[in-house]
Coordinates of C-alpha atoms in Angstrom, one line a residue:
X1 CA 7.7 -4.3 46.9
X2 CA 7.0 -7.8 47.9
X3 CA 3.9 -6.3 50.2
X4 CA 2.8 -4.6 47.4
X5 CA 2.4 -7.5 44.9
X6 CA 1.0 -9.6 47.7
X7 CA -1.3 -7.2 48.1
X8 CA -2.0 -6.0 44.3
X9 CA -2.8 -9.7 43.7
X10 CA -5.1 -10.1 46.5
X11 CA -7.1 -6.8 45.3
X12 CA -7.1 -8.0 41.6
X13 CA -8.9 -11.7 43.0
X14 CA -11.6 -9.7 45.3
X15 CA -12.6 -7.5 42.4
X16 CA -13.0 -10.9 40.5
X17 CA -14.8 -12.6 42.8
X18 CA -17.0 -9.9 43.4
X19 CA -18.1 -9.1 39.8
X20 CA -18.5 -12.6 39.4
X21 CA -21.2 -13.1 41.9
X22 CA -23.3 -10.6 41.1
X23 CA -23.3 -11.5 37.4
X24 CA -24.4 -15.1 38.2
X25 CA -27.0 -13.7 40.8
X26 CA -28.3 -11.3 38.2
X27 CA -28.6 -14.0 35.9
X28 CA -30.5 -16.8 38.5
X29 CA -32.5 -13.6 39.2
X30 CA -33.6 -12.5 35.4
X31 CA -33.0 -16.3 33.6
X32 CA -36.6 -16.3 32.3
X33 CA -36.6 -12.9 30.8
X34 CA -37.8 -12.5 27.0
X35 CA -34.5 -10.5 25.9
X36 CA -32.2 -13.1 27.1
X37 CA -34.3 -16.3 26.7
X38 CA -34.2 -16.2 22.9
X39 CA -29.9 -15.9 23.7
X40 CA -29.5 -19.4 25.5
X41 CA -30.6 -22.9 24.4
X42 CA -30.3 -26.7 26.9
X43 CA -27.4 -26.9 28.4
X44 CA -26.2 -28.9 31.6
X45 CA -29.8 -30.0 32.3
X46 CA -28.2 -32.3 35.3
X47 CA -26.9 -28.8 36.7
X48 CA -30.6 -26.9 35.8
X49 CA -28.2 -24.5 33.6
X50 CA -28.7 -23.2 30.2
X51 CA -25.8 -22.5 28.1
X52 CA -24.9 -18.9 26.4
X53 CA -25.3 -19.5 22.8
X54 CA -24.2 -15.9 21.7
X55 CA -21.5 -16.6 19.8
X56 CA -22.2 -18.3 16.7
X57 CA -18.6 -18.9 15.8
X58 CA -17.8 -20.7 19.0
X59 CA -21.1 -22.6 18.9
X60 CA -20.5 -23.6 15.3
X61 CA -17.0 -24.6 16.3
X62 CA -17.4 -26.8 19.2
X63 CA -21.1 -27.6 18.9
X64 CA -22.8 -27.5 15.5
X65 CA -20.2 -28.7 13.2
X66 CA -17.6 -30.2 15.4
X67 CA -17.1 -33.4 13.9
X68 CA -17.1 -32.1 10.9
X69 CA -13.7 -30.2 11.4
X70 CA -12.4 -32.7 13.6
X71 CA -12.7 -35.2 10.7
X72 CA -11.0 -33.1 8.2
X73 CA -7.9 -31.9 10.6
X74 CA -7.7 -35.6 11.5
X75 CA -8.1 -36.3 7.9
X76 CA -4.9 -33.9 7.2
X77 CA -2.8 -35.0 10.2
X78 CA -2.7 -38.9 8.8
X79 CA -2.3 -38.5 5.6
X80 CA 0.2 -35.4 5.6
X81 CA 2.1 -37.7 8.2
X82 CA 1.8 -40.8 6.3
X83 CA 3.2 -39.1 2.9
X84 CA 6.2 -36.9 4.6
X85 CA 7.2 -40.2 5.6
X86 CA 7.4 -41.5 1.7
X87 CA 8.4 -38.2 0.3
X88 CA 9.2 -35.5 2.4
X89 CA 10.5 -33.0 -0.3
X90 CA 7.0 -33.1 -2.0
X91 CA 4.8 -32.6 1.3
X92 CA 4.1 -28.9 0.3
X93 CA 2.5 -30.8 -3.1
X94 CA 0.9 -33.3 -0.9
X95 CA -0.7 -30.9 2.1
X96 CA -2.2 -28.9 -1.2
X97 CA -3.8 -32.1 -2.6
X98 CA -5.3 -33.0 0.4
X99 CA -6.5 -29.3 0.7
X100 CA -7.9 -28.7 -2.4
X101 CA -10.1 -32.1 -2.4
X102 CA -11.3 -30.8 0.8
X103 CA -12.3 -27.9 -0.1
X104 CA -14.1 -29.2 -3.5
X105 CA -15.9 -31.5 -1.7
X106 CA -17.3 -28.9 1.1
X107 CA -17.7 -26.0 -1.2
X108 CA -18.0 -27.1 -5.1
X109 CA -16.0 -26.4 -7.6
X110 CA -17.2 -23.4 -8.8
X111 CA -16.1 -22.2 -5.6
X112 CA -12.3 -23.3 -6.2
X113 CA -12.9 -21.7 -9.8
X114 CA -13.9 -18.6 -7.9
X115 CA -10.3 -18.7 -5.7
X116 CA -8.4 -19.9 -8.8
X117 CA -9.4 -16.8 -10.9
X118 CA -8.7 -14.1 -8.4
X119 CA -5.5 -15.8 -7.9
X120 CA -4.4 -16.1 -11.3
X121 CA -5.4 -12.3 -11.9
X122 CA -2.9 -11.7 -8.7
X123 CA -0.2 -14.0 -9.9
X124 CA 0.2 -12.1 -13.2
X125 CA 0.4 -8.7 -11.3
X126 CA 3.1 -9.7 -9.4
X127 CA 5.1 -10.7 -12.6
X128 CA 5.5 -6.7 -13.0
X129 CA 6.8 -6.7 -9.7
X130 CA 6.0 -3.5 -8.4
X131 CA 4.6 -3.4 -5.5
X132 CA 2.5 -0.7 -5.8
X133 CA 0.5 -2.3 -8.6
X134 CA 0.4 -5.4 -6.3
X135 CA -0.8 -3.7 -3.1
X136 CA -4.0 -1.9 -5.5
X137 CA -4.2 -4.9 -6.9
X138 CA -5.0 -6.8 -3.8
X139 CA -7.0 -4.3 -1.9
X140 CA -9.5 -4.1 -4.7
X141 CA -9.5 -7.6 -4.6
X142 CA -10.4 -7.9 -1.4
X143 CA -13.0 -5.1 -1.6
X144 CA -14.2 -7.3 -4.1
X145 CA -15.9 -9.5 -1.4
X146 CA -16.2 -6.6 1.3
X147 CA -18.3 -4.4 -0.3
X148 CA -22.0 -4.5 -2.3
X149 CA -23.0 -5.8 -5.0
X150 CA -20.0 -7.9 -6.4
X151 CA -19.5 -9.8 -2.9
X152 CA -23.5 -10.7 -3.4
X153 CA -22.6 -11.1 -6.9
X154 CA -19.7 -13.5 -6.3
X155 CA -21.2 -15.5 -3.8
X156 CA -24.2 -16.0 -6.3
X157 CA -21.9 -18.5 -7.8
X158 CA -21.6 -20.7 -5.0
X159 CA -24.1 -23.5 -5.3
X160 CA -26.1 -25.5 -2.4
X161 CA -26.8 -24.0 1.3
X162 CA -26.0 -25.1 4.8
X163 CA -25.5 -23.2 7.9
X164 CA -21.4 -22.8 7.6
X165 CA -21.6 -22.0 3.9
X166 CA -21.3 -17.9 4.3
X167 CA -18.6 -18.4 7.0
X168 CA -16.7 -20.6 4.8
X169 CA -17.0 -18.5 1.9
X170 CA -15.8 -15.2 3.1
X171 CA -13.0 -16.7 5.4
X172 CA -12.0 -18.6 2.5
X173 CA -12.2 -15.5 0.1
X174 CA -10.8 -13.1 2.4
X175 CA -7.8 -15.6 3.9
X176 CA -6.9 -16.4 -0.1
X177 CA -6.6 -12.4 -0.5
X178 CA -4.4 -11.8 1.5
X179 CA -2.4 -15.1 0.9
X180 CA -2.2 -14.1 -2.9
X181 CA -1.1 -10.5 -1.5
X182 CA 1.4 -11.6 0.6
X183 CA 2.8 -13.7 -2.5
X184 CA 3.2 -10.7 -4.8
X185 CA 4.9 -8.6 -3.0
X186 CA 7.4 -11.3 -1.6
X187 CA 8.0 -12.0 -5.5
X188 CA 8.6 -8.2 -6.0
X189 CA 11.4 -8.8 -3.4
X190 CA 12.9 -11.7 -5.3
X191 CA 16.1 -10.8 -7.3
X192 CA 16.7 -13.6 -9.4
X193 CA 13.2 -14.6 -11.3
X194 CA 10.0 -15.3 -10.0
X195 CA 8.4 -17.6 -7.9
X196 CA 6.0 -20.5 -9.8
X197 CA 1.9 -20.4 -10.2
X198 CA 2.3 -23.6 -8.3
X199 CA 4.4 -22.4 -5.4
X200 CA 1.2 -19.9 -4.9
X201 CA -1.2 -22.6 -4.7
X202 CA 1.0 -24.8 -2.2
X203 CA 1.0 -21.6 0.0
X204 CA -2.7 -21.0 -0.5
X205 CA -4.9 -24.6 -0.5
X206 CA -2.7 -25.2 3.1
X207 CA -6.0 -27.0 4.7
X208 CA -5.5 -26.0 8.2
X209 CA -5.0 -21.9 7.4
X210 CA -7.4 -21.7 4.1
X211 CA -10.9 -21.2 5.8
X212 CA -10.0 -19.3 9.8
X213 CA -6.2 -18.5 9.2
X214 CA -4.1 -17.3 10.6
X215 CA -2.3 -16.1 7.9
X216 CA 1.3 -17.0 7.6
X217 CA 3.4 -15.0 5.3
X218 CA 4.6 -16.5 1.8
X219 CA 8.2 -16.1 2.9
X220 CA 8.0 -18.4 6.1
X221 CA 5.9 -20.7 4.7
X222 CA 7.7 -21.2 1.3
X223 CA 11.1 -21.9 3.6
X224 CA 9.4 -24.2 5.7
X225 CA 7.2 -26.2 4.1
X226 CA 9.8 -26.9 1.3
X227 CA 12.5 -27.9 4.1
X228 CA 13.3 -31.6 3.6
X229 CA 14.4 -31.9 7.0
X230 CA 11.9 -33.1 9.2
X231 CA 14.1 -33.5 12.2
X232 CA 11.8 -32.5 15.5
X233 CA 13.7 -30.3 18.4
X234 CA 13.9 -32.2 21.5
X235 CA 10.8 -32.2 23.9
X236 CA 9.2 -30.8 20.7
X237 CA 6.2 -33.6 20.8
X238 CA 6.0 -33.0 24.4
X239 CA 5.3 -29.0 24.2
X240 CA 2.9 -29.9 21.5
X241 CA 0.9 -32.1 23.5
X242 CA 1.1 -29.4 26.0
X243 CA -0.4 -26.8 24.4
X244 CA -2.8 -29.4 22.8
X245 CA -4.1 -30.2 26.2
X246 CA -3.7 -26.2 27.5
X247 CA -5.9 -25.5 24.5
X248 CA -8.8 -28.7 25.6
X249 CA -8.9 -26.7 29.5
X250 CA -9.7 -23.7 28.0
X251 CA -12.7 -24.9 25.7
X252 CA -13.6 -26.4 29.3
X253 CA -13.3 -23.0 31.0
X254 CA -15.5 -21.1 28.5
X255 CA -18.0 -23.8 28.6
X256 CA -18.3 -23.0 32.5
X257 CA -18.3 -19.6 31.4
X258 CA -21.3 -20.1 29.2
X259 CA -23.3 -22.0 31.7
X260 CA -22.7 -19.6 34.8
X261 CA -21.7 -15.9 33.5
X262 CA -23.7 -15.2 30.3
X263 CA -21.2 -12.5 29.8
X264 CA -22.1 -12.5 26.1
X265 CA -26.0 -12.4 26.7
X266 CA -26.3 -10.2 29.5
X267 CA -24.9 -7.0 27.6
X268 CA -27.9 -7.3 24.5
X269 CA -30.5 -6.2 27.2
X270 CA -29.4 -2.6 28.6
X271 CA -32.1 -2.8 31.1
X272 CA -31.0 -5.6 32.6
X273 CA -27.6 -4.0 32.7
X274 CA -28.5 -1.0 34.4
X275 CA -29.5 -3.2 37.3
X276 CA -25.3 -3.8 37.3
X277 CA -23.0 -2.0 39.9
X278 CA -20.1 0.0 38.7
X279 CA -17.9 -2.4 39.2
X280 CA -20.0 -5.1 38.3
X281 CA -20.3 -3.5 34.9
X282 CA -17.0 -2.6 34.6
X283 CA -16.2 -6.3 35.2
X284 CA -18.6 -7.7 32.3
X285 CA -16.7 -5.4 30.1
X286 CA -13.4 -6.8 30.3
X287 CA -15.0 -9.8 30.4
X288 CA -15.8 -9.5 27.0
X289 CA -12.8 -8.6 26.1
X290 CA -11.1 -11.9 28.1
X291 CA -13.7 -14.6 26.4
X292 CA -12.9 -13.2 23.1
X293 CA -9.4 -13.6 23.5
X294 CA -9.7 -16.9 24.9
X295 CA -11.4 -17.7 21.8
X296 CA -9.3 -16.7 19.5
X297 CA -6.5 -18.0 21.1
X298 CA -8.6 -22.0 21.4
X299 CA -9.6 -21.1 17.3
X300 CA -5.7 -20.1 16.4
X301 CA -4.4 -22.9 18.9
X302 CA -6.0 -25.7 17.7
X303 CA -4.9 -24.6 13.6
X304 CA -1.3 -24.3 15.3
X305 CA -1.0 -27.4 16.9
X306 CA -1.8 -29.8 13.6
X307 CA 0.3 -27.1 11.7
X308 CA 2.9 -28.1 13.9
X309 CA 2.9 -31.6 13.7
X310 CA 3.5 -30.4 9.7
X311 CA 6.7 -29.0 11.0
X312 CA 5.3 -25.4 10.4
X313 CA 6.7 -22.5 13.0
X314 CA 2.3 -20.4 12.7
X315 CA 1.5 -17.4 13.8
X316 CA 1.6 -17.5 17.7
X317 CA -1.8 -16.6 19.5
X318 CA -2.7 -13.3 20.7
X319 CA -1.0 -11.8 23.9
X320 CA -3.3 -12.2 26.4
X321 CA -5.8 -8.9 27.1
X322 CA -5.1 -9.0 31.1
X323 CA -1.3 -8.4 29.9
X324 CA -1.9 -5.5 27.5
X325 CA -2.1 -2.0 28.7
X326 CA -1.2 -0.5 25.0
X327 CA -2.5 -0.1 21.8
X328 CA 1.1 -0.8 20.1
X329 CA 0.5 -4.8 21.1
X330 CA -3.2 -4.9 21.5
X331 CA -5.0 -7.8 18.3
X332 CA -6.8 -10.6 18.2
X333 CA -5.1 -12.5 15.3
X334 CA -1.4 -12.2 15.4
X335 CA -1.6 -13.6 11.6
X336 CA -3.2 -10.6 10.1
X337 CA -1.2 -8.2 12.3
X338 CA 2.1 -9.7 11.2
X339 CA 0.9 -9.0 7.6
X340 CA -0.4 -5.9 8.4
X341 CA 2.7 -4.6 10.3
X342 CA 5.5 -6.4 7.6
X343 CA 3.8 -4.9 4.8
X344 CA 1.8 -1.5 5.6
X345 CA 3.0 -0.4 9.1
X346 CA 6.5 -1.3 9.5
X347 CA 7.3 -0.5 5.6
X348 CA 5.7 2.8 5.5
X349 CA 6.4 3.9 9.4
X350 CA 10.0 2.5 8.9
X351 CA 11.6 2.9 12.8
X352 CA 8.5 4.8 13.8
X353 CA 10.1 7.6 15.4
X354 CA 8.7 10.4 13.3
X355 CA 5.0 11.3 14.0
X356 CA 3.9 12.4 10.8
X357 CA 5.4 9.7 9.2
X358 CA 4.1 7.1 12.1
X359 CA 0.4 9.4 11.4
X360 CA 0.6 8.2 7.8
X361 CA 1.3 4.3 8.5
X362 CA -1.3 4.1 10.9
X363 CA -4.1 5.0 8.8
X364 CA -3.0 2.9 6.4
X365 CA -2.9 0.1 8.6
X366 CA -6.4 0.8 10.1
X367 CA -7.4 1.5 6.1
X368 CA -6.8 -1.6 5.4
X369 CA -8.0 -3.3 8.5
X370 CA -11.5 -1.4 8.0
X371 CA -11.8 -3.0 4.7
X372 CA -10.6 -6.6 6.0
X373 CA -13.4 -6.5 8.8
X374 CA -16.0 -5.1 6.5
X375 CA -16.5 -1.5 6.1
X376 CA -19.4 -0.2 8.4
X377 CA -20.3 2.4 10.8
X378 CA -19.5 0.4 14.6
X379 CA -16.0 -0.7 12.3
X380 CA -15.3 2.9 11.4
X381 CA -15.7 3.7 14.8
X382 CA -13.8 1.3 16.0
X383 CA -10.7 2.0 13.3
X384 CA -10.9 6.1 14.4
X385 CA -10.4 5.4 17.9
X386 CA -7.8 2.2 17.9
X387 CA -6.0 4.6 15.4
X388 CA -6.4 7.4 17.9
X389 CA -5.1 5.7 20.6
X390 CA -1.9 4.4 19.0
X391 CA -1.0 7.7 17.5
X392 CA -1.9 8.8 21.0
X393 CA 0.8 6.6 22.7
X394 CA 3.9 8.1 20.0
X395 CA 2.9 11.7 21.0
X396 CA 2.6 10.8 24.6
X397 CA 6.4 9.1 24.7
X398 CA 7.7 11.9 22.6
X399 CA 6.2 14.3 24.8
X400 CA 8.0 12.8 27.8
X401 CA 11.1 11.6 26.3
X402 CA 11.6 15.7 25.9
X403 CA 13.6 18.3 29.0
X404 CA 12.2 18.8 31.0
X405 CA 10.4 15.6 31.8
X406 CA 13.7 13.5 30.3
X407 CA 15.4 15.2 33.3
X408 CA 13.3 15.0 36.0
X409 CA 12.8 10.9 35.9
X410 CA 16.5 10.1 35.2
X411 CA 17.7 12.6 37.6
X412 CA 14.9 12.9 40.9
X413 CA 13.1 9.2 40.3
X414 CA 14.5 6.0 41.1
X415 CA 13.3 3.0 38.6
X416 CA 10.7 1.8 41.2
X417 CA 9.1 5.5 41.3
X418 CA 9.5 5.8 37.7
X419 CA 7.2 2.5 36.8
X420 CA 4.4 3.4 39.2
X421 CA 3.8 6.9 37.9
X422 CA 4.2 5.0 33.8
X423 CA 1.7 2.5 35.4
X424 CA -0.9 5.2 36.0
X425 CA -0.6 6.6 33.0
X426 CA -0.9 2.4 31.4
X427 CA -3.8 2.0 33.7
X428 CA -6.2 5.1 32.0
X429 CA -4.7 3.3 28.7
X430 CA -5.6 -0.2 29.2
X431 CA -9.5 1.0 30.0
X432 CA -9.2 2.9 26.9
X433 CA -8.0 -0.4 24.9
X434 CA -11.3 -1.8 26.8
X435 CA -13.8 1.0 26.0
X436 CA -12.3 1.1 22.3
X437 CA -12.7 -2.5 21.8
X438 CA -16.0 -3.9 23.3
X439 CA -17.8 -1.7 20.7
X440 CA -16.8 -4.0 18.0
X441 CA -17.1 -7.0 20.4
X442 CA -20.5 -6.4 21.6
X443 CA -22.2 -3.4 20.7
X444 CA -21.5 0.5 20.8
X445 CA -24.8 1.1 23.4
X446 CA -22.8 -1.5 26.0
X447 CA -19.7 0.7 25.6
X448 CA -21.5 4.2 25.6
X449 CA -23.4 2.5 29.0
X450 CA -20.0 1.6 30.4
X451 CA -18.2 4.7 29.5
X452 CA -21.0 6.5 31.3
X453 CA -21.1 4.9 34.4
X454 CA -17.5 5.1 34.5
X455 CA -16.5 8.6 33.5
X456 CA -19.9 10.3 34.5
X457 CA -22.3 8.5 36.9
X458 CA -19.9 6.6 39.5
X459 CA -17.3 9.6 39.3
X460 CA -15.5 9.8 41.2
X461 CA -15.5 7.1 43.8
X462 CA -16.4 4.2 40.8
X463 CA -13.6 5.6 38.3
X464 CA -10.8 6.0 40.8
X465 CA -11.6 2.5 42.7
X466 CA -11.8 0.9 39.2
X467 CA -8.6 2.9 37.9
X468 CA -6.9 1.6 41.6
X469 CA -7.7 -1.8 40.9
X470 CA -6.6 -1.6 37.7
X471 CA -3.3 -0.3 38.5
X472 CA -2.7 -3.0 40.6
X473 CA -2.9 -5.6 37.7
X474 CA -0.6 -2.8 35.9
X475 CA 2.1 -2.9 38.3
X476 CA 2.0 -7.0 38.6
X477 CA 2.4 -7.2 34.8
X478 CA 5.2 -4.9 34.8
X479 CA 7.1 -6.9 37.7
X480 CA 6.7 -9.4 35.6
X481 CA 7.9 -8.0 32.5
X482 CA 10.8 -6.8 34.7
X483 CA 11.6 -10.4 35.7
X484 CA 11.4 -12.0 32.5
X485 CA 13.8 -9.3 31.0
X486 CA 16.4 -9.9 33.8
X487 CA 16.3 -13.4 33.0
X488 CA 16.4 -12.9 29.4
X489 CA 19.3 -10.3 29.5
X490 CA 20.6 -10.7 32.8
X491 CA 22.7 -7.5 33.6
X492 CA 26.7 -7.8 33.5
X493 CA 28.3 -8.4 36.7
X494 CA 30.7 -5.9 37.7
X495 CA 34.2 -6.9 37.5
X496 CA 36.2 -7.1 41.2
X497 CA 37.7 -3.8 42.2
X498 CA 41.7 -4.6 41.5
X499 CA 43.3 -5.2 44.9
X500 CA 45.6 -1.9 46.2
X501 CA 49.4 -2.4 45.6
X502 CA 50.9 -2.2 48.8
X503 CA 53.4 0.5 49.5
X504 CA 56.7 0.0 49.4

């Protein structure tokens, strides 16, 4: 076994390497094409490379208006710290103060108008306290500022205009939706009277969370932003730094990224990427898939870390895509699918061990995920197969959990045997999880190119040398899991066979 993983992880690092190359060669060899020129913009002129500038989101994060978000999280951190110190009990009063002002002064006030009447409509629903009033209630709501005309109607009344302005309006919008969702139907599972208006706009006006999430339920946030102790676990400040300066490599990783790889620009010009190997293409897929988890994980990680220093417990960033291989734990913002799993999956799939009844809370999730995300054809798509996939995986296990394949792998396999044959099956998955995914990421001509080349074109020596590699990073993950569970629940040491009485 130890041969194995030595060699698994010396496959996994070649394949890397390799893709690697050829993407920057392709690029130093096709920089000053028209397709991808209009993609990049100056960059490290003293290293005669130009930088990626695909992704507005990152660009506007880190580039465009940078100071402007460091001022206001800076902004929140002193003065939330300076005012827990003089009146802890009131900091939920105080962090929603500080929010609202900033959000008045970036957006307007017919904006917080705007957020104030959709969350005084939602307030007086969940006075009723059913929830099934509260859950229509919300969705159309949302849909509200989803769908033609009233989200071009809504955001009519918005005044002024500057590059952020849309981003900040929906995120604002959409975040304060779900916010005012979460709310009602915690209040439907209050026994003894209702929550306050105000409690709702503590939970909502949270600077850090209000315009990028992630969202944090009402009932976890409500507990701990009203708990007057303030006490800090020890090496606490430590492991925030920590991640704090975790979060700083990674913005420097993506920035070499952006300056070497172009893995963003490179997939809008499909004749350039028909110049790719196999396994050079199949390498700029998961790519994709890598860069925007690192990003969401930098986005959510740098919200977490001040919302720690406000003695919050946030959302935790998304499991890393090299350690998924299926669909059950594969998202990008652990906020929404905490919300989306408390209140549609989990509530309506219960222990999710019947199929039709797992069927039914799956496309309700995706449902409502569609209509988060913006209903349109590349997110239909991409809700139909996700859905397919995680339906896919129940039938699969049920399948197998059944006589006679029950018997044969508890009674003919050892454990070792057991986990490589599950670790080809995870390995087909996780490129599914890849092919279903980069069509939202990038664009559904990259993953019909890539599911070509794969499946079609290089079979089979491209598919099974891919699907070999990629078992390989299978089987490491799952030693790994193994380890970590051993250490978490360490298996009970037999107790010493009693000693024989001697004969008389």
């Amino acid at each position: 076994c130890h041969i194995f993983r030595n060699s698994a992880f010396y496959v996994l690092i070649f394949y890397f390497i390799y893709a690697k190359c050829k993407l920057i060669n392709l690029w130093d060899t096709n920089v000053n094409r028209k397709a991808v020129r209009e993609n990049v913009k100056p960059g490290w002129h003293y290293f005669g490379r130009k930088m990626d500038a695909s992704d507005f989101e990152w660009v506007m994060w880190f580039t465009t208006f940078r100071n402007h978000i460091l001022f206001a999280l800076s902004g929140h951190v002193i003065f939330a710290k300076i005012c827990s110190m003089v009146s802890p009990k009131n900091r939920s009063l105080i962090y929603m103060l500080y929010g609202s002002l900033a959000v008045l002064i970036t957006m307007g006030w017919t904006y917080i108008s705007l957020i104030l009447s959709h969350c005084i409509i939602l307030y007086s629903v969940a006075l009723v306290k059913r929830k099934w009033l509260c859950f229509v209630a919300g969705v159309t709501s949302l849909a509200t500022f989803k769908m033609e005309p009233l989200n071009t109607w809504q955001e009519g009344f918005v005044t002024g205009s500057f590059d952020l302005q849309d981003v900040l309006f929906y995120g604002g919008c959409g975040f304060s939706i779900m916010r005012c969702m979460s709310f009602a139907l915690e209040n439907c599972e209050k026994k003894d009277g209702n929550y306050s208006f105000m409690d709702l706009i503590k939970y909502n006006f949270y600077l850090p969370f209000f315009f990028f999430g992630p969202v944090m339920t009402f009932d976890r946030f409500h507990e701990q932003a009203n708990n007057p102790n303030l006490t800090r676990k020890e090496r606490e400040m430590w492991n925030i730094t920590i991640h704090a300066l975790v979060h700083l490599g990674a913005i420097l990783v993506v920035d070499v990224f952006f300056h070497f790889l172009y893995i963003l620009t490179i997939p809008s010009d499909l004749k350039l990427l028909k110049q790719l190997s196999d396994w050079s293409l199949a390498g700029l897929a998961y790519s994709n898939l890598v860069y925007d988890w690192v990003k969401s994980a930098v986005m959510f990680g740098v919200i977490n870390t001040v919302s720690r220093l406000d003695h919050l417990d946030p959302p935790q960033p998304p499991k890393c895509i090299t350690m998924l291989y299926v669909f059950a734990e594969t998202h990008f913002d652990r906020g929404i699918n905490d919300w989306l799993c408390k209140y549609v999956y989990d509530y309506i799939g219960e222990n999710h061990d019947a199929i039709f009844k797992e069927l039914l809370a799956t496309i309700c999730t995706f449902a409502v995920t569609t209509l988060w995300l913006g209903p349109c054809e590349l997110v239909y798509i991409w809700s139909f197969f996700n859905c397919f996939g995680l339906n896919f995986e129940l039938w699969v296990a049920k399948l197998f959990s059944l006589p006679p394949f029950s018997t044969i792998e508890r009674n003919l396999m050892s454990e070792a045997m057991s986990r490589r044959i599950r670790g080809l099956f995870n390995a087909v998955n996780f490129w599914q999880i890849i092919l279903y995914n980069i069509l939202a990421l990038n664009s559904l001509d990259f993953a019909q190119l890539v599911a070509k080349r794969l499946l079609l074109k290089g079979f089979p020596l491209s598919t099974l040398s891919v699907l070999f590699v990629t078992y390989c990073g299978v089987q490491l993950i799952k030693e790994r899991e193994r380890r970590q569970a051993l250490l978490d629940d360490p298996e009970p040491v037999p107790p010493p066979e009693e000693s024989k009485q001697k004969a008389e």
